[in-house]
XYZ file of C-alpha atoms in Angstrom:
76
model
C 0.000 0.000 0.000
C 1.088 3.657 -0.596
C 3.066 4.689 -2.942
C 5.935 3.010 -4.481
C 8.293 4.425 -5.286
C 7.600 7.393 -2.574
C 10.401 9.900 -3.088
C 11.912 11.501 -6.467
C 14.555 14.188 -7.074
C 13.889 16.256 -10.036
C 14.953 20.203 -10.980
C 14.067 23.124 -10.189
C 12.463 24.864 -13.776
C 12.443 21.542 -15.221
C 9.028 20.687 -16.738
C 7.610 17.041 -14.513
C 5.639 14.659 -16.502
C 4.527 12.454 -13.531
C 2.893 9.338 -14.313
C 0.644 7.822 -11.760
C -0.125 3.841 -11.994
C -3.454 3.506 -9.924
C -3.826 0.077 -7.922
C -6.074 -0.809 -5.201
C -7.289 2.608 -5.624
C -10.397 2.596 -2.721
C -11.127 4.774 -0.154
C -8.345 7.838 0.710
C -5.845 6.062 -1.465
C -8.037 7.575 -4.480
C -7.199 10.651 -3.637
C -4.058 12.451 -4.469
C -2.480 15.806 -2.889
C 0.128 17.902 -3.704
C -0.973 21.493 -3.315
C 2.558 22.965 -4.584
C 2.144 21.401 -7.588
C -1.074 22.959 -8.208
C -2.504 18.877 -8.352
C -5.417 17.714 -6.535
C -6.780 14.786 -8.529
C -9.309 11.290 -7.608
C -7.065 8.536 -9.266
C -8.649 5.935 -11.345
C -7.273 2.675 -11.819
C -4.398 2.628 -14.776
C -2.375 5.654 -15.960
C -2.965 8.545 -14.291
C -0.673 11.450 -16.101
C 0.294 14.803 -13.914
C 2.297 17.494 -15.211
C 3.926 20.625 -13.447
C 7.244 22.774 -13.540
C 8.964 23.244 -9.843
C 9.743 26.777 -9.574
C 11.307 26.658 -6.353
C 13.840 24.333 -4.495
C 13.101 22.142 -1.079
C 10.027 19.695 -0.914
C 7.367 19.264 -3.120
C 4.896 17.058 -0.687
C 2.127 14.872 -1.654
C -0.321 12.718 0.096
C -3.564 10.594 -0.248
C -6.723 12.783 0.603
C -6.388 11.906 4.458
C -2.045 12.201 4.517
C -1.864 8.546 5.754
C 0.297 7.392 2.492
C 3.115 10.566 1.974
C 5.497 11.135 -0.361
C 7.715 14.108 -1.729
C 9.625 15.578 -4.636
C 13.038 16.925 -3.573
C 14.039 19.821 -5.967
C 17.544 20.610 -6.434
């Protein structure tokens, strides 16, 4: 359960293409957080395709709807 792989480095200014694959997605695992990145998104089973551009370095944080599975972006 949660999310696998949890933690990614990427770039700061560097566009993210961040692809989602949605298993077992029930209850507060459907939902996915990550208010930096502007994304705020019910998964569905399969692909589920997010883009955004960091424009700041530190921790992009996201979660499921109730932040019992977490998971971040370290920019650089």
């Amino acid at each position: 359960q949660g999310y696998n792989p949890s933690t990614f480095t990427i770039k700061q200014g560097v566009p993210v293409k961040w692809v989602v694959n949605g298993v077992n997605v029930l209850g507060c695992q459907s939902g996915l957080l990550a208010p930096q990145a502007n994304i705020q998104a019910t998964l569905k089973t399969g692909e589920n395709v997010f883009e955004f551009t960091p424009a700041q370095k530190g921790s992009v944080n996201f979660s499921c709807s109730m932040g019992m599975f977490r998971g971040s972006f370290n920019v650089i």
